[in-house]
Amino acid sequence: ELLPADWAHELGWIPHDLPAFCRLIVGIRLGPLSRRARSSFPQAHFEVLNPLSVSDGRAALTALLGERSRTLTAQQERTVLASFARHGLPLWLVIAADICEGIRSYDQPPRLPGTVDGLINRLVSDLCRDAHHGQALVRAALGYIAASQYGLSDEELNTALGNDKKLRSDFETRAGQEGQQWHEDVLPPIIWARLRHDLGRYLTEQDLDGKPGNEADQDGVREELGKEAQPQQTGHEQEPVAQVGQVRG
């Protein structure tokens, strides 16, 4: 995801000439940026990617779930692929696989939103359920990550969460219901660790200031914090890999 602050949208960083046997592949969504690219490079260098077919989507979904040693029943699979067929975007399948991972064979087929934005909203909503992490923790953690310029270490994020009065009150209420008490300045590290685990592929590690860290993916997660989901364009554009923010730690 290119930010406008450093003029990356001018595409001056893409070389016009490459060394022999070297190839550079850049994915661009349909829109102003793709039009700028087409006016700057030979048309023969462009390839439009069409939506995936349902059969390709079925194979991809099976492979994604197979990595987790999970499968769907025939009825569940048909329902998921019916939503996928609306746009045929690979990113949709990746997120859908995360949601479907917890579905049991006797569960009703999941009726998933047909857009990437809607699916990300569904994913975040599932994480916000009281049976999972609760809305207070998910929104606070993702909010702090999104607000940070270069990310937060696990220690920094745990400190911020522990000083969040609304989250602290929610945590103490939950702990009290289970007959537990917590008097430390920061929340138990396991609270963020569990959420971080469930965010899984949406956090990628990077090095900042010589320290290993994580960079968050998925624009839709940021939008879920305060914006209505926008409808997806039809077609196999380069889907937005959402930038939530960055986490070092």
Coordinates of C-alpha atoms in Angstrom, one line a residue:
E1 CA 0.0 0.0 0.0
L2 CA 1.6 3.2 -1.2
L3 CA 1.3 6.3 1.1
P4 CA 1.0 9.7 -0.6
A5 CA 3.5 11.4 1.8
D6 CA 6.7 10.2 0.0
W7 CA 5.4 10.7 -3.6
A8 CA 5.5 6.9 -4.2
H9 CA 2.3 7.3 -6.3
E10 CA 4.5 9.0 -9.0
L11 CA 6.0 5.6 -9.6
G12 CA 9.5 7.1 -10.0
W13 CA 10.9 4.1 -8.0
I14 CA 10.0 1.6 -10.8
P15 CA 13.0 1.3 -13.1
H16 CA 12.4 1.4 -16.8
D17 CA 15.4 -0.8 -17.6
L18 CA 16.3 -3.9 -15.7
P19 CA 19.4 -6.2 -15.9
A20 CA 19.3 -9.2 -18.1
F21 CA 17.3 -12.1 -16.6
C22 CA 15.7 -9.8 -14.0
R23 CA 12.0 -9.3 -13.8
L24 CA 9.9 -7.0 -11.6
I25 CA 6.2 -7.7 -11.0
V26 CA 4.0 -4.9 -9.5
G27 CA 0.4 -5.4 -8.6
I28 CA -1.8 -2.3 -9.1
R29 CA -5.5 -1.8 -8.4
L30 CA -7.7 -0.5 -11.2
G31 CA -8.0 3.3 -10.8
P32 CA -5.8 6.5 -11.0
L33 CA -2.6 4.7 -10.2
S34 CA -3.1 2.0 -12.8
R35 CA -3.9 4.8 -15.4
R36 CA -0.7 6.6 -14.4
A37 CA 1.3 3.4 -14.8
R38 CA -0.2 2.7 -18.2
S39 CA 0.8 6.2 -19.4
S40 CA 4.4 5.6 -18.2
F41 CA 5.2 2.1 -19.4
P42 CA 4.7 0.1 -22.6
Q43 CA 1.2 -1.5 -22.9
A44 CA 2.8 -4.9 -23.7
H45 CA 4.1 -4.9 -20.1
F46 CA 0.6 -5.1 -18.6
E47 CA -1.5 -8.1 -17.9
V48 CA -5.1 -7.8 -16.6
L49 CA -6.0 -10.5 -14.0
N50 CA -9.6 -11.7 -14.3
P51 CA -11.6 -13.0 -11.3
L52 CA -10.9 -16.5 -10.2
S53 CA -13.5 -19.1 -11.4
V54 CA -15.5 -21.0 -8.8
S55 CA -13.6 -24.2 -9.6
D56 CA -10.3 -22.3 -9.0
G57 CA -11.8 -20.9 -5.8
R58 CA -12.8 -24.3 -4.6
A59 CA -9.3 -25.6 -5.2
A60 CA -7.7 -22.6 -3.4
L61 CA -10.1 -22.8 -0.4
T62 CA -9.4 -26.6 -0.1
A63 CA -5.7 -25.9 -0.1
L64 CA -6.0 -23.1 2.5
L65 CA -8.1 -25.1 4.8
G66 CA -5.8 -28.2 4.2
E67 CA -2.9 -26.2 5.6
R68 CA -4.8 -26.1 8.9
S69 CA -5.9 -29.8 8.6
R70 CA -9.5 -28.6 8.2
T71 CA -12.3 -29.3 5.7
L72 CA -15.9 -28.2 5.0
T73 CA -18.9 -30.3 4.3
A74 CA -20.3 -30.1 0.8
Q75 CA -23.1 -27.8 1.9
Q76 CA -20.8 -25.5 3.8
E77 CA -18.4 -25.3 0.8
R78 CA -21.3 -24.5 -1.6
T79 CA -22.5 -21.7 0.6
V80 CA -19.0 -20.2 1.0
L81 CA -18.3 -20.4 -2.8
A82 CA -21.6 -18.8 -3.6
S83 CA -20.4 -15.7 -1.8
F84 CA -17.0 -15.9 -3.3
A85 CA -18.4 -16.0 -6.8
R86 CA -19.6 -12.4 -6.6
H87 CA -16.1 -11.0 -7.2
G88 CA -13.7 -14.0 -7.3
L89 CA -10.9 -12.3 -5.4
P90 CA -8.1 -14.4 -3.9
L91 CA -7.8 -12.2 -0.8
W92 CA -11.5 -12.9 -0.1
L93 CA -10.6 -16.7 0.0
V94 CA -7.7 -16.1 2.4
I95 CA -9.9 -14.2 4.9
A96 CA -12.8 -16.7 4.5
A97 CA -10.4 -19.6 5.3
D98 CA -9.5 -17.9 8.5
I99 CA -13.2 -17.5 9.4
C100 CA -14.1 -21.1 8.3
E101 CA -11.2 -22.6 10.3
G102 CA -13.4 -22.8 13.4
I103 CA -16.5 -24.2 11.7
R104 CA -17.6 -27.7 12.8
S105 CA -19.2 -30.3 10.5
Y106 CA -22.6 -29.9 12.2
D107 CA -22.6 -26.1 12.1
Q108 CA -24.9 -24.3 9.7
P109 CA -23.2 -23.2 6.5
P110 CA -21.7 -19.7 7.1
R111 CA -23.3 -16.9 5.1
L112 CA -20.3 -14.6 4.4
P113 CA -20.3 -11.1 2.9
G114 CA -19.4 -11.1 -0.8
T115 CA -16.9 -8.2 -0.5
V116 CA -13.4 -8.1 1.0
D117 CA -14.4 -5.1 3.2
G118 CA -17.5 -6.9 4.5
L119 CA -15.5 -10.0 5.2
I120 CA -12.9 -8.1 7.2
N121 CA -15.6 -6.5 9.2
R122 CA -17.0 -10.0 9.9
L123 CA -13.6 -11.2 10.9
V124 CA -13.1 -8.3 13.3
S125 CA -16.6 -8.7 14.7
D126 CA -15.9 -12.3 15.4
L127 CA -12.8 -11.3 17.4
C128 CA -14.9 -8.7 19.3
R129 CA -17.4 -11.3 20.6
D130 CA -17.4 -11.8 24.3
A131 CA -16.6 -15.5 23.8
H132 CA -13.4 -14.5 22.1
H133 CA -11.6 -11.3 23.1
G134 CA -14.3 -8.7 23.7
Q135 CA -14.9 -5.5 21.8
A136 CA -12.9 -3.3 24.3
L137 CA -9.6 -5.2 23.8
V138 CA -9.9 -5.6 20.0
R139 CA -10.7 -2.0 19.3
A140 CA -8.2 -0.6 21.8
A141 CA -5.3 -2.8 20.5
L142 CA -6.0 -2.2 16.9
G143 CA -6.6 1.5 17.5
Y144 CA -3.2 1.9 19.2
I145 CA -1.5 0.0 16.4
A146 CA -3.3 2.1 13.7
A147 CA -2.4 5.4 15.5
S148 CA 1.3 4.6 15.8
Q149 CA 3.6 5.8 13.0
Y150 CA 6.3 3.2 13.3
G151 CA 4.6 0.7 15.5
L152 CA 4.6 -0.4 19.1
S153 CA 6.7 -3.0 20.8
D154 CA 4.8 -5.7 22.7
E155 CA 5.9 -4.0 26.0
E156 CA 4.7 -0.6 24.8
L157 CA 1.3 -2.0 23.6
N158 CA 0.8 -3.9 26.9
T159 CA 1.5 -0.7 28.8
A160 CA -0.9 1.4 26.7
L161 CA -3.6 -1.3 27.1
G162 CA -3.1 -1.4 30.8
N163 CA -3.5 2.4 31.1
D164 CA -6.6 2.4 29.0
K165 CA -9.3 3.1 31.6
K166 CA -12.2 1.7 29.5
L167 CA -10.3 -1.5 28.7
R168 CA -9.0 -1.8 32.3
S169 CA -12.6 -1.6 33.6
D170 CA -13.7 -4.2 31.1
F171 CA -10.9 -6.5 32.0
E172 CA -11.4 -6.2 35.8
T173 CA -15.1 -6.9 35.3
R174 CA -14.4 -10.0 33.4
A175 CA -11.8 -11.1 35.9
G176 CA -14.1 -10.4 38.8
Q177 CA -16.8 -12.6 37.2
E178 CA -14.3 -15.5 37.3
G179 CA -13.3 -14.7 40.9
Q180 CA -9.9 -13.3 39.9
Q181 CA -8.1 -10.0 40.7
W182 CA -5.2 -8.2 38.9
H183 CA -3.4 -5.4 40.6
E184 CA -0.4 -4.9 38.2
D185 CA 0.0 -1.7 36.2
V186 CA -0.1 -3.7 32.9
L187 CA -2.5 -6.3 31.8
P188 CA -1.4 -10.0 31.8
P189 CA 0.8 -10.4 28.8
I190 CA -1.4 -13.4 27.7
I191 CA -4.2 -11.0 26.9
W192 CA -2.4 -9.3 24.0
A193 CA -0.6 -12.6 23.1
R194 CA -3.9 -14.4 22.5
L195 CA -5.2 -11.6 20.3
R196 CA -1.9 -11.3 18.4
H197 CA -2.1 -15.1 17.7
D198 CA -5.6 -14.8 16.3
L199 CA -4.6 -11.9 14.1
G200 CA -2.1 -14.3 12.6
R201 CA -1.4 -13.5 9.0
Y202 CA -2.5 -9.9 9.4
L203 CA 0.8 -9.1 11.3
T204 CA 4.1 -9.5 9.5
E205 CA 7.5 -9.2 11.2
Q206 CA 10.0 -6.5 10.3
D207 CA 13.1 -4.9 11.7
L208 CA 13.0 -1.4 13.1
D209 CA 16.0 0.3 14.8
G210 CA 17.7 -3.1 14.6
K211 CA 14.9 -4.8 16.5
P212 CA 12.6 -7.5 15.1
G213 CA 9.0 -6.4 14.8
N214 CA 5.7 -6.9 13.1
E215 CA 4.0 -4.9 10.4
A216 CA 0.2 -5.2 10.3
D217 CA -1.6 -6.0 7.1
Q218 CA -5.2 -5.4 5.9
D219 CA -6.6 -1.9 5.3
G220 CA -10.1 -3.1 6.1
V221 CA -9.2 -3.6 9.7
R222 CA -8.3 0.0 10.0
E223 CA -11.6 1.0 8.3
E224 CA -13.5 -1.3 10.6
L225 CA -12.3 0.9 13.5
G226 CA -14.3 3.9 12.3
K227 CA -15.5 3.8 8.7
E228 CA -18.3 2.1 6.8
A229 CA -17.1 -0.6 4.5
Q230 CA -16.9 0.5 0.9
P231 CA -18.2 -1.8 -1.9
Q232 CA -15.4 -3.6 -3.8
Q233 CA -14.9 -3.1 -7.5
T234 CA -15.7 -6.1 -9.7
G235 CA -12.7 -7.8 -11.1
H236 CA -9.5 -9.4 -10.0
E237 CA -7.7 -6.1 -9.1
Q238 CA -4.7 -6.2 -6.8
E239 CA -6.7 -6.4 -3.6
P240 CA -5.7 -4.0 -0.9
V241 CA -3.4 -5.7 1.6
A242 CA -4.7 -3.8 4.6
Q243 CA -2.3 -1.6 6.6
V244 CA -3.5 -1.5 10.2
G245 CA -0.2 -0.1 11.5
Q246 CA 3.0 -1.6 12.8
V247 CA 3.9 -3.6 15.9
R248 CA 7.4 -4.0 17.1
G249 CA 8.3 -6.7 19.6

